Short mmCIF file of C-alpha atoms in Angstrom, two decimals:
data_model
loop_
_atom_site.label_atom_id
_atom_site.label_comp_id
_atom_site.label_asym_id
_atom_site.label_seq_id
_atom_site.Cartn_x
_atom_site.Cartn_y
_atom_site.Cartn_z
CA UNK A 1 29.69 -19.47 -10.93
CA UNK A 2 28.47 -17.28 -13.59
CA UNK A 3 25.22 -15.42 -12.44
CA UNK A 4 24.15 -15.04 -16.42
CA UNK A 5 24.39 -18.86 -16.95
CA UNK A 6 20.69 -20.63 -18.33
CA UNK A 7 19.15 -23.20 -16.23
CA UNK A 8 18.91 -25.74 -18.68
CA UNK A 9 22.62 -25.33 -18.30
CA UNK A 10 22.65 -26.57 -14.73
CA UNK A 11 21.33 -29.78 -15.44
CA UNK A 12 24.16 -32.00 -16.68
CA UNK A 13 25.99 -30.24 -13.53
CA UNK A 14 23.41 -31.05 -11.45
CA UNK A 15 23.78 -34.81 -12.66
CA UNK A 16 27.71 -34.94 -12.07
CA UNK A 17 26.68 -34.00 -8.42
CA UNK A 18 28.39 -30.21 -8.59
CA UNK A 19 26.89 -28.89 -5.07
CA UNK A 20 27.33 -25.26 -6.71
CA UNK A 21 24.93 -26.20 -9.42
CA UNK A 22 22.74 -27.80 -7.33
CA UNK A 23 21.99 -24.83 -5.60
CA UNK A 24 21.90 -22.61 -8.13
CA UNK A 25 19.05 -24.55 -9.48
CA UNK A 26 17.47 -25.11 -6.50
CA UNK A 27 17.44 -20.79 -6.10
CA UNK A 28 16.16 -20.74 -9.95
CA UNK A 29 12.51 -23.30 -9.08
CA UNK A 30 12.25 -20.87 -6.07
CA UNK A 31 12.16 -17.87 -8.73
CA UNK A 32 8.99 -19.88 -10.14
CA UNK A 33 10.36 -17.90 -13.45
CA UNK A 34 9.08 -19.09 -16.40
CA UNK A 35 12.83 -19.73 -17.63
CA UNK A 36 13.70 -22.76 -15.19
CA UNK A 37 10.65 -24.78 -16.38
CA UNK A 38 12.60 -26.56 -19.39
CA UNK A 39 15.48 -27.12 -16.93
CA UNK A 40 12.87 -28.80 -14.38
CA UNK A 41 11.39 -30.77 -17.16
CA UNK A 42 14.66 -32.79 -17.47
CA UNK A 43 15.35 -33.04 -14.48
CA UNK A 44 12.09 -34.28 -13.74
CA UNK A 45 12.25 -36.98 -16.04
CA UNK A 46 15.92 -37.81 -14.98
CA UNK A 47 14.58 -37.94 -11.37
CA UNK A 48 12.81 -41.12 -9.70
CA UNK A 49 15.35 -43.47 -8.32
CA UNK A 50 15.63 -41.48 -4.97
CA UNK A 51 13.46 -43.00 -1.76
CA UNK A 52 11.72 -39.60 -0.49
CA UNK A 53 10.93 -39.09 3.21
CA UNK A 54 8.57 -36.92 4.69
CA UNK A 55 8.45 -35.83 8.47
CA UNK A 56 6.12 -33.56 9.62
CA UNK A 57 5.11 -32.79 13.42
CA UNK A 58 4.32 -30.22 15.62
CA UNK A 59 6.93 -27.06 15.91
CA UNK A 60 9.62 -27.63 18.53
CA UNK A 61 8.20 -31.35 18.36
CA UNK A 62 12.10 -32.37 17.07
CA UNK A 63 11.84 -32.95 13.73
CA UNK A 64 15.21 -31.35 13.00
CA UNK A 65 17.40 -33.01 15.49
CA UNK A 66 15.57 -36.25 14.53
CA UNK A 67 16.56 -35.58 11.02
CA UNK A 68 20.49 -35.04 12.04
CA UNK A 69 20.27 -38.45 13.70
CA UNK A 70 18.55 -40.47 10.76
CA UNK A 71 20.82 -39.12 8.13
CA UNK A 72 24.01 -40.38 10.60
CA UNK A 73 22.73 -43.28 10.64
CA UNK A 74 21.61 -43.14 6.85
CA UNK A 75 25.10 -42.20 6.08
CA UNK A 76 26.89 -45.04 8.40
CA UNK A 77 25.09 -47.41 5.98
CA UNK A 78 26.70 -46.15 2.76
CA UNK A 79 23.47 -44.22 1.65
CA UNK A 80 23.28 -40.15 0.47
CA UNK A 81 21.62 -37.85 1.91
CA UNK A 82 19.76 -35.04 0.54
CA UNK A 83 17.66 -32.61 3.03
CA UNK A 84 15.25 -29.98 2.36
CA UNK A 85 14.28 -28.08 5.45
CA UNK A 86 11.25 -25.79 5.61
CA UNK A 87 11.14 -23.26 7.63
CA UNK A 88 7.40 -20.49 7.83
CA UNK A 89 7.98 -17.18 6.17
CA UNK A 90 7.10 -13.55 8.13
CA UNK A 91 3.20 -13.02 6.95
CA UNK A 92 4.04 -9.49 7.78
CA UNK A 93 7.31 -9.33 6.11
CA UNK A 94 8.13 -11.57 4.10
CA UNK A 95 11.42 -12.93 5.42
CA UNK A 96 12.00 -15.64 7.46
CA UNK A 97 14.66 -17.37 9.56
CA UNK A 98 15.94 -20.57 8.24
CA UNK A 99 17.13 -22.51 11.30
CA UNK A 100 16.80 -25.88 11.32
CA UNK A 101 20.62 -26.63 10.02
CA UNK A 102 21.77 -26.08 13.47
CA UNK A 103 20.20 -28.89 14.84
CA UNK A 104 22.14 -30.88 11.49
CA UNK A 105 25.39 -29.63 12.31
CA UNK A 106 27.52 -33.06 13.03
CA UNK A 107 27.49 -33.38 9.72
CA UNK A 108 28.20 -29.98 8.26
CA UNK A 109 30.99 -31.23 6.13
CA UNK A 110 29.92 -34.28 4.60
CA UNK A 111 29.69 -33.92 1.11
CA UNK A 112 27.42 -36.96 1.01
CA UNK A 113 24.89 -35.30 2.98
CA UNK A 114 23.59 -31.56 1.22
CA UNK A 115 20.94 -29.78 3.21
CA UNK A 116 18.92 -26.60 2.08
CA UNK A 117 16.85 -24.46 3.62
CA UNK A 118 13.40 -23.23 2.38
CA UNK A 119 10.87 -20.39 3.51
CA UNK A 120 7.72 -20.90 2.73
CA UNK A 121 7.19 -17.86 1.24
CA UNK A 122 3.41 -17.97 1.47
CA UNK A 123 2.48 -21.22 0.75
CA UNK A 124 -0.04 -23.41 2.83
CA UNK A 125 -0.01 -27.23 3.52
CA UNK A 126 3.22 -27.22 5.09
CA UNK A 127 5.38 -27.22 2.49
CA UNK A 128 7.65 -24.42 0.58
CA UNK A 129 6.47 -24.18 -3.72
CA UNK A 130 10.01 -25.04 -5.15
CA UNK A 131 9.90 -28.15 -2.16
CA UNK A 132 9.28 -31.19 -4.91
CA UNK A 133 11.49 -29.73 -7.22
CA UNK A 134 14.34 -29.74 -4.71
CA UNK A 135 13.15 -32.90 -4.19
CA UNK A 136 13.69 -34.07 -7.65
CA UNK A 137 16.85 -31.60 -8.15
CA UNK A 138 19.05 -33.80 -5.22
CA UNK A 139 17.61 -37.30 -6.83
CA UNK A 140 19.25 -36.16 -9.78
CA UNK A 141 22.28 -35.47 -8.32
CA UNK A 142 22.48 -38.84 -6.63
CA UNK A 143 20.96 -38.71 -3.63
CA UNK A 144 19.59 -41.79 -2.82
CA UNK A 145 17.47 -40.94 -0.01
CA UNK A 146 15.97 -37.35 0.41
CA UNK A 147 14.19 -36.36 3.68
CA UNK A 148 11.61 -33.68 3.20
CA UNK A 149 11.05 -31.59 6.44
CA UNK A 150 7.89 -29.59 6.61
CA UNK A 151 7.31 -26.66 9.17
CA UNK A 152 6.29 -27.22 12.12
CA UNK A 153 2.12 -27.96 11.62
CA UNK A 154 -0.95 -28.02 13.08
CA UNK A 155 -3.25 -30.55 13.11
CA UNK A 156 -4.74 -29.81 9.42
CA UNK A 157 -1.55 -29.69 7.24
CA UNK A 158 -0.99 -32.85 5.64
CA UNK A 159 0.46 -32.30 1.93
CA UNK A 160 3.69 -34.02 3.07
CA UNK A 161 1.92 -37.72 2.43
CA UNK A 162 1.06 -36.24 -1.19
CA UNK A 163 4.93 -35.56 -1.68
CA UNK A 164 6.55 -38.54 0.25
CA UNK A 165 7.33 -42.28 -0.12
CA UNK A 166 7.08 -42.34 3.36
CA UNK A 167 5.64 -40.33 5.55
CA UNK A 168 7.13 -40.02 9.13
CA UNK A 169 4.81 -37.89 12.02
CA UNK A 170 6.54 -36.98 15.20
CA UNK A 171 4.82 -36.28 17.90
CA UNK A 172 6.21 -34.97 21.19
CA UNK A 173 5.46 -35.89 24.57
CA UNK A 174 2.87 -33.53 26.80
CA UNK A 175 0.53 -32.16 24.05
CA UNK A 176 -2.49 -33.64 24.50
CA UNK A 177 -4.67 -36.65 25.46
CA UNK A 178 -6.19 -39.63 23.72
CA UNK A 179 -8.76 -37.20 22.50
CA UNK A 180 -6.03 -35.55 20.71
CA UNK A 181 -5.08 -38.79 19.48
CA UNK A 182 -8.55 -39.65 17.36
CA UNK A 183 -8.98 -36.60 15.60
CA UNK A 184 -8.53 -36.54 12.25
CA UNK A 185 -6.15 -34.81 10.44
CA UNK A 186 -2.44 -35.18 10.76
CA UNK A 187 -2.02 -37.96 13.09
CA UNK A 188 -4.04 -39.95 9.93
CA UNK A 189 -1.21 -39.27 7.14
CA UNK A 190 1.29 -40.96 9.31
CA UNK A 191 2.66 -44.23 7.32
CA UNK A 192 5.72 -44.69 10.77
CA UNK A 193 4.82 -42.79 14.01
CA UNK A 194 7.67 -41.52 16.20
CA UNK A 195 7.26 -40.24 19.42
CA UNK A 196 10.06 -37.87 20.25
CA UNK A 197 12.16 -36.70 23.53
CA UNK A 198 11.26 -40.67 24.77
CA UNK A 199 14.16 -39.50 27.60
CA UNK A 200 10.77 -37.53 29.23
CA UNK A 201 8.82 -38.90 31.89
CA UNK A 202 5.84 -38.44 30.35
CA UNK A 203 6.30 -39.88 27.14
CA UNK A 204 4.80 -43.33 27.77
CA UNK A 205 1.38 -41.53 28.00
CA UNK A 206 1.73 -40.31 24.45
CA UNK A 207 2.93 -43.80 23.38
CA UNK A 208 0.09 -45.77 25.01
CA UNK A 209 -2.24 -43.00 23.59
CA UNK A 210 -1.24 -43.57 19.66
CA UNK A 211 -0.91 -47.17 20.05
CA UNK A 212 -4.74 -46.90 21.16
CA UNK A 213 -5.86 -45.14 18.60
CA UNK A 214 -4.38 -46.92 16.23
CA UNK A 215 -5.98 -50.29 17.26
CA UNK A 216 -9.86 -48.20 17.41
CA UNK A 217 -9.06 -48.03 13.63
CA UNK A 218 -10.26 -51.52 12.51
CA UNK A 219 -11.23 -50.45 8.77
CA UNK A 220 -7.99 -48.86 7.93
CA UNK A 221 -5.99 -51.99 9.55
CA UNK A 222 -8.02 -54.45 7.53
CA UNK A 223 -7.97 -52.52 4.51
CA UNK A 224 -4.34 -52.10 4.23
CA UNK A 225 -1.21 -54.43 4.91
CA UNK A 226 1.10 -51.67 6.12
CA UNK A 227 1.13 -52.08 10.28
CA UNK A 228 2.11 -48.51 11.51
CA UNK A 229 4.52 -48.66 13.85
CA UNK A 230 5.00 -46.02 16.59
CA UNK A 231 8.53 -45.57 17.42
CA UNK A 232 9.77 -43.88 20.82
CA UNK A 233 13.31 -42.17 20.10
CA UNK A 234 15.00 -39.98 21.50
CA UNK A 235 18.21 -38.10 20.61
CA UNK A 236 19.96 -37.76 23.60
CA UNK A 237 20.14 -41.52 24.37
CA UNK A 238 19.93 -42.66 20.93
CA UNK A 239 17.34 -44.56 21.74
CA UNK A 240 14.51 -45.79 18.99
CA UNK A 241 16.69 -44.51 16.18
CA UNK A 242 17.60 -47.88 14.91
CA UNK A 243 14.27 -49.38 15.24
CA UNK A 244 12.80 -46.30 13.21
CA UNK A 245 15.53 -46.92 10.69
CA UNK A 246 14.11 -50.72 10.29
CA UNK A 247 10.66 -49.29 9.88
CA UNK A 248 11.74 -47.05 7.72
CA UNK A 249 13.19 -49.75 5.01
CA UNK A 250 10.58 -51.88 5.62
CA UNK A 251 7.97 -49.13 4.26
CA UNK A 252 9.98 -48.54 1.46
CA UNK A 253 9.83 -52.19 0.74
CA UNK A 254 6.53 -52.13 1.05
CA UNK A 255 5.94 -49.26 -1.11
CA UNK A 256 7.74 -51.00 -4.11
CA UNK A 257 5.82 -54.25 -3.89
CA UNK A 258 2.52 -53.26 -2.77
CA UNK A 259 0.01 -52.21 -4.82
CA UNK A 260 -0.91 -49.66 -2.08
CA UNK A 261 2.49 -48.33 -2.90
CA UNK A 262 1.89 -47.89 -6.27
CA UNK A 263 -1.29 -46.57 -5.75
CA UNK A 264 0.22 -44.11 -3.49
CA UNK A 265 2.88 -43.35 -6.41
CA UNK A 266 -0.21 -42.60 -8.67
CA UNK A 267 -1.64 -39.92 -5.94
CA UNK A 268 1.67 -38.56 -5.57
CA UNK A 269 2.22 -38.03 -9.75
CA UNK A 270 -1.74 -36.35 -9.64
CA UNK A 271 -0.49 -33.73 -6.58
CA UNK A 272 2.01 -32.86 -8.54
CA UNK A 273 0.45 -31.78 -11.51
CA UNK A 274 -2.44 -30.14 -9.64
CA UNK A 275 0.07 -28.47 -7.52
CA UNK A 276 1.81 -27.43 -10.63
CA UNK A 277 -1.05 -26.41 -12.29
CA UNK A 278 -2.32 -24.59 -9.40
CA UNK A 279 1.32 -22.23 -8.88
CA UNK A 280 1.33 -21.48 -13.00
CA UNK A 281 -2.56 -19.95 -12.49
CA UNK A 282 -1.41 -18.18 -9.72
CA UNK A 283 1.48 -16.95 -11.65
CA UNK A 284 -0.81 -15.53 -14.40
CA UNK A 285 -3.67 -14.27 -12.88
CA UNK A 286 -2.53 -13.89 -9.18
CA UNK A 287 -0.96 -10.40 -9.53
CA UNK A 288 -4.09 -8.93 -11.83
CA UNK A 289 -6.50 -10.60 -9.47
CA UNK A 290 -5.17 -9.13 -6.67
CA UNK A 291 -4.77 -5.32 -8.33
CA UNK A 292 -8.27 -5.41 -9.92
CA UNK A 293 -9.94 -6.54 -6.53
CA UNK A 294 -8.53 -3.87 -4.07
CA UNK A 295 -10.76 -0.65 -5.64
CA UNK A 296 -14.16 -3.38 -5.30
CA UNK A 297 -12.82 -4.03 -1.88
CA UNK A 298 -14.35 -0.59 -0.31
CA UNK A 299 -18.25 -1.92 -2.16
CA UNK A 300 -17.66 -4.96 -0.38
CA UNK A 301 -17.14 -3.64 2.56
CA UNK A 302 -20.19 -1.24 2.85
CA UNK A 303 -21.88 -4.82 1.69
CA UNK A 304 -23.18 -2.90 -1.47
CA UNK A 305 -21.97 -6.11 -3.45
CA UNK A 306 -20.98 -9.67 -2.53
CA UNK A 307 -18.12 -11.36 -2.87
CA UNK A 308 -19.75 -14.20 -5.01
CA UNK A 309 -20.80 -12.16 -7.36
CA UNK A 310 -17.72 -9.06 -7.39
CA UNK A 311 -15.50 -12.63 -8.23
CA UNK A 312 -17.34 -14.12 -11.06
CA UNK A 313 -17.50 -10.52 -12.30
CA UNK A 314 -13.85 -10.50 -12.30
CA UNK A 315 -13.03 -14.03 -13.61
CA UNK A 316 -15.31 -13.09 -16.35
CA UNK A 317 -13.88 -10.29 -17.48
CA UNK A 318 -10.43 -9.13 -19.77
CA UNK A 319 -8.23 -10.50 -16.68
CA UNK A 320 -8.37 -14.05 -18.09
CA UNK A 321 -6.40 -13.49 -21.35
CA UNK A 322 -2.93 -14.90 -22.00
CA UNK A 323 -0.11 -11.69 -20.42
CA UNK A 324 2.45 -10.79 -22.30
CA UNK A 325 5.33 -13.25 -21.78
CA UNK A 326 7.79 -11.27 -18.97
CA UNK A 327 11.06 -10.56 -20.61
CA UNK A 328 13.63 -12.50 -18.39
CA UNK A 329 16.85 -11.81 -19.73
CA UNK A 330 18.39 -15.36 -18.95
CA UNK A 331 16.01 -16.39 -21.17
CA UNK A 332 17.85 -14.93 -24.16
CA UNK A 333 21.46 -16.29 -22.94
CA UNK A 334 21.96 -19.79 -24.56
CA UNK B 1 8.44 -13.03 -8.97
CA UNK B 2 11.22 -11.47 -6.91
CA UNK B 3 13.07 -13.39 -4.60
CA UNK B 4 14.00 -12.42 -1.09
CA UNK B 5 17.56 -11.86 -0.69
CA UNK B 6 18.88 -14.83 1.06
CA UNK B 7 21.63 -14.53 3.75
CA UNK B 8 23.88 -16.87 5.66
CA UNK B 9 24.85 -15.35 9.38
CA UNK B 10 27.98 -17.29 10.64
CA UNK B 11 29.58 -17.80 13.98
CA UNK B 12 33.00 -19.19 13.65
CA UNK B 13 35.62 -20.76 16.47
CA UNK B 14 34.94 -20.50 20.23
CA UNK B 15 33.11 -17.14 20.32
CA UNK B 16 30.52 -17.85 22.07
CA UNK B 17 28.55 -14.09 21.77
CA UNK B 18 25.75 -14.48 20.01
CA UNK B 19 23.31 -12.03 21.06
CA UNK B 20 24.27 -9.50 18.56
CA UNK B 21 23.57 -11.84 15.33
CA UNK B 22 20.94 -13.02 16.64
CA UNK B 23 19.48 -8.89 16.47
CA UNK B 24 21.03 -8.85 12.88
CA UNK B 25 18.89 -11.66 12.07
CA UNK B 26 16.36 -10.61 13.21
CA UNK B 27 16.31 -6.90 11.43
CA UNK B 28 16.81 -8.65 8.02
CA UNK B 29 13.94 -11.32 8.49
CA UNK B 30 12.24 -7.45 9.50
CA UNK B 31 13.60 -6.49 5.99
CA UNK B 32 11.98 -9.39 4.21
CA UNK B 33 15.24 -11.23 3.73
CA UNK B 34 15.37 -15.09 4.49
CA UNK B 35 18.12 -15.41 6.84
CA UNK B 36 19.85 -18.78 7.89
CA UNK B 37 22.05 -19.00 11.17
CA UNK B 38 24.96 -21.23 11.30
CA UNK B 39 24.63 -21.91 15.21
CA UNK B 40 27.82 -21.14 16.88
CA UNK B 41 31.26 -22.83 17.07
CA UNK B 42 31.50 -23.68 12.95
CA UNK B 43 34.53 -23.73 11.15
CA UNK B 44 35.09 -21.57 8.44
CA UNK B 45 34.88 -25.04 5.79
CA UNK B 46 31.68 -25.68 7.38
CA UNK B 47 30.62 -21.95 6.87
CA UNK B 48 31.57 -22.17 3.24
CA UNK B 49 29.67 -25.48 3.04
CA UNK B 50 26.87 -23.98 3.90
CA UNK B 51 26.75 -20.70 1.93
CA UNK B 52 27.43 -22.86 -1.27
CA UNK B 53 24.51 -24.99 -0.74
CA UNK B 54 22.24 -22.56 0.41
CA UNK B 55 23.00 -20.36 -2.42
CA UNK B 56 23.22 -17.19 -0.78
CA UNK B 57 23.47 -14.03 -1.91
CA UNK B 58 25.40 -12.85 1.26
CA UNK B 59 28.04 -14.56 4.05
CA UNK B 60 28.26 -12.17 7.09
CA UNK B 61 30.21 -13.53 9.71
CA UNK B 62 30.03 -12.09 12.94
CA UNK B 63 33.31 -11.97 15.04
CA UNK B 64 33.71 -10.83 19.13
CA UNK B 65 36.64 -12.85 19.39
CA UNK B 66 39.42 -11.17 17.73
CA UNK B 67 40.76 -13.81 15.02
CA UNK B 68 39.50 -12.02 12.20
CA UNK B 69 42.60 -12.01 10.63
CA UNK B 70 42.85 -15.86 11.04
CA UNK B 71 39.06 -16.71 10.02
CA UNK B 72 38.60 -14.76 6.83
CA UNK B 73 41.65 -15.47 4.27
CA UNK B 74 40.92 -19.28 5.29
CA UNK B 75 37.17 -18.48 4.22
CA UNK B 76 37.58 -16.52 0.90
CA UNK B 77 40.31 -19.15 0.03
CA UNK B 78 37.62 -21.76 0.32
CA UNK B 79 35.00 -19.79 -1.33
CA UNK B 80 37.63 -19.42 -3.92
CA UNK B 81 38.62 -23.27 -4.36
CA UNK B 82 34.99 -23.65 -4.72
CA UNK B 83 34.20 -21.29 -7.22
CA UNK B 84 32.21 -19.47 -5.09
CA UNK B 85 33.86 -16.15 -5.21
CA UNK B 86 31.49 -13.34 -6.07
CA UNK B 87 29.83 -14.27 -2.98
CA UNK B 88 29.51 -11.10 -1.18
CA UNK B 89 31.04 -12.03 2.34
CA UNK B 90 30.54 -9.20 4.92
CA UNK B 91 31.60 -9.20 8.51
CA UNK B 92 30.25 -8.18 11.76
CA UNK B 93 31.58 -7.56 15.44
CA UNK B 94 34.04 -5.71 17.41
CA UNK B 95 37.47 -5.60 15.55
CA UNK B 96 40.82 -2.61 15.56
CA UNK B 97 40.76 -0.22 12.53
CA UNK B 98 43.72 -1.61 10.83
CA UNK B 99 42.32 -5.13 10.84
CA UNK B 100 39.21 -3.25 8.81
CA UNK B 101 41.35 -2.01 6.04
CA UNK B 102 43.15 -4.68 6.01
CA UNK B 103 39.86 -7.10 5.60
CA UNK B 104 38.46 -5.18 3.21
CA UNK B 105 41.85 -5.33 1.18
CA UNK B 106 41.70 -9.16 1.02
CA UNK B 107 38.05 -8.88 -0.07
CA UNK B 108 35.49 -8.75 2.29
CA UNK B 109 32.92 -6.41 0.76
CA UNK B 110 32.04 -4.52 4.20
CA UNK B 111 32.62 -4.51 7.83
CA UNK B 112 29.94 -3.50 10.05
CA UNK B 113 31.17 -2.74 13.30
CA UNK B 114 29.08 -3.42 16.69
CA UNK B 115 27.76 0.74 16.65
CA UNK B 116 26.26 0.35 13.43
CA UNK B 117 22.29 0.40 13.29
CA UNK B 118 20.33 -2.48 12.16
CA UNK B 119 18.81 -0.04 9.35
CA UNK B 120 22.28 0.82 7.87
CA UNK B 121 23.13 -2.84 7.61
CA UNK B 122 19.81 -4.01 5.82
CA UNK B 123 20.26 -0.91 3.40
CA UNK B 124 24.26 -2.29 3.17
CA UNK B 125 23.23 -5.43 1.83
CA UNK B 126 20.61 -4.37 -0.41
CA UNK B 127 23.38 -1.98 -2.36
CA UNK B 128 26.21 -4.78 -2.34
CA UNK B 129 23.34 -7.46 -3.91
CA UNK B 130 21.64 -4.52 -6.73
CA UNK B 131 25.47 -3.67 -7.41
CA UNK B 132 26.08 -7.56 -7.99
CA UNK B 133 22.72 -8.25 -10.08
CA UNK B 134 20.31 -10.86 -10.40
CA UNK B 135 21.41 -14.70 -9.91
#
């Protein structure tokens, strides 16, 4: 494919379900240039029939290999599947390494099932900044389910449920007790629960330990009609994957007729356009922020100034005005 | 807002060796690139699969087997069908002279043999990607 060719260019590719074009894109909303925002605006508004999943979890927890196996089965029942796999970016570096198709491979030929890899390239929460418009970018292109796979978390990234239909959290077996189990946090975002690597001994602990906690929650299960299910799978028997495929439709169902679901489609619209928002300040002031605060850096230090103060100093002054637009030379190339 | 370079490292057929892309990988993530690994034992329409949807800017496949000469035309072809041709597809591993020219005659951009220093090959694929331009 031509390297010159403009975004808004991709889009009626994108929609005919060209896999070339679909990355392209894709690498374009990762550029956060200010060129691909037309192209994202269609494609936003073409985009909304796709059922988005999110799974989040600890790393090494499975998420991955669960992944592979849902989108077999997804696939077995007629459906496409779209992935987007995040994967942490070096904080020293930069670079990262993508690896989570290798634990997709079965289905490395399918052309009904397109997976891409993302680095998070800095950003927090779990997620990768181009994520939702990949999202939106294999909706487009007829994907009818996407699954959304953060990196592996802690206990205190939970952005997924703000970006999701449905919300999966895997947990594996042998990380902690029913202590573990009450704190808030991630184990609260989780609309299905899935306990991974069920072929383990000690898995029935962690089962019995959500299940607990889930019944100590007596406002949350009164407020709301949705009864979480905890899944145990695991991918080497093939156990719990059809059961988590049953929860998983049900949720969806759920999520169309509920009006928790289209409350939750309301939270997800107003993450989006804070998220949005957020990225384009960042765009403009990030870089002049971050040059005119490295020579007040030494004051601070020496605590001859504090860091209240030394920022509303600088959000106050000349570094707030509109930059010059960047010349991207796409932009000229109709 | 510069992107990293993005790179696909392949293993293709029964080669099983996989210590050596595994340093490779590592150097560029060093580099600031964001590298994805195939896993071992992919085909080369699997390989191609990948690259397209991953968008990257480079293929290297890494070879200790010896069927260079087998792997590569049927990946360029497929790049090619695809229309996915300026890919820049490099290779890495232990392979005889003649198979080198020969390689780089059908259009693989570079061959790095198993001597070469991580350093070389990052500063490789920077000059093949500035000599290609932005995407």
């Amino acid at each position: 494919m031509s390297r010159a060719v403009a975004s808004v260019a991709l889009v009626d590719r994108v929609q005919a379900g060209e896999p070339a074009a679909i990355a392209r894109l894709i690498s374009r909303a990762e550029s956060g240039a200010a060129e691909v925002h037309e192209a994202l605006a269609r494609i936003y508004k073409l985009a909304g029939a796709a059922h988005v999943i999110g799974l989040t979890g600890v790393p090494g927890s499975g998420k991955s290999t669960l992944v592979g196996k849902l989108t077999e089965k997804l696939r077995a029942k007629g459906a496409k599947v779209g992935i987007v796999a995040i994967d942490p970016s070096s904080p020293y570096s930069g670079g990262a390494i993508l690896g989570d198709r290798i634990r997709m491979s079965d289905m490395a030929n399918d052309p009904g099932v397109y997976i891409r890899s993302m680095a998070t390239r800095g950003a927090t929460g779990g997620m990768a900044r181009a994520a939702l418009d990949a999202v939106d970018i294999l909706d487009v292109a007829g994907f009818d389910t996407v699954i959304l796979e953060t990196v592996g978390v802690g206990q205190d990234e939970v952005e997924i449920v703000r970006a999701s239909h449905t919300t999966i959290v895997v947990s594996a077996p042998g990380l902690g007790d029913e202590i573990q189990a009450i704190k808030a946090g991630i184990l609260e975002i989780a609309d299905i629960h899935v306990v991974s690597k069920c072929d383990r001994s000690d898995a029935n602990r962690t089962l019995i330990d959500l299940k607990q906690m889930l019944t100590l929650g007596l406002r949350a299960a009164a407020k709301s009609a949705w009864q979480l299910p905890v899944v145990g799978t695991s991918t080497v028997s093939g156990q719990g994957i059809d059961e988590l495929i049953v929860a998983i439709e049900q949720h969806r169902r759920f999520g169309l007729e509920s009006e928790a679901g289209q409350q939750r489609r309301l939270a997800i619209a107003q993450f989006r356009l804070r998220k949005t928002a957020d990225n384009l300040l960042l765009d403009r002031f990030g870089a002049a922020i971050a040059r005119a605060s490295a020579p007040l850096a030494a004051k601070l230090m020496r605590r001859e100034a504090d860091p209240y103060s030394l920022a509303n100093e600088l959000l106050n002054s000349s570094l707030l005005r509109e930059p010059d637009h960047e010349q991207d030379p796409r932009s000229k190339i109709a | 807002m510069n992107s990293p370079i993005r790179v696909l490292l392949a293993k293709v057929g029964l080669d099983g060796h996989d210590r050596g892309v595994k340093v490779v990988a590592r150097a560029l993530r060093d580099a600031g690139m964001d590298v994805i690994y195939s896993g071992l034992h992919r085909t080369p329409d699997e390989v191609v699969t990948a690259a397209i949807q991953e968008d990257v800017d480079v293929l290297g496949v890494s070879l200790l087997s010896g069927v260079q000469m087998t792997v590569f035309p049927k990946i360029l072809d497929q790049l090619k069908k695809q229309g996915a041709d300026d890919m820049i597809v490099v290779a890495g591993g232990v392979m005889p002279d003649e198979d080198v020219a020969a390689l780089k005659q059908m259009g693989v951009k570079e061959v790095m043999l198993q001597d070469t220093p991580p350093q070389a090959i990052i500063d490789t694929l920077k000059k093949l990607v500035a000599e290609r331009g932005p995407r």
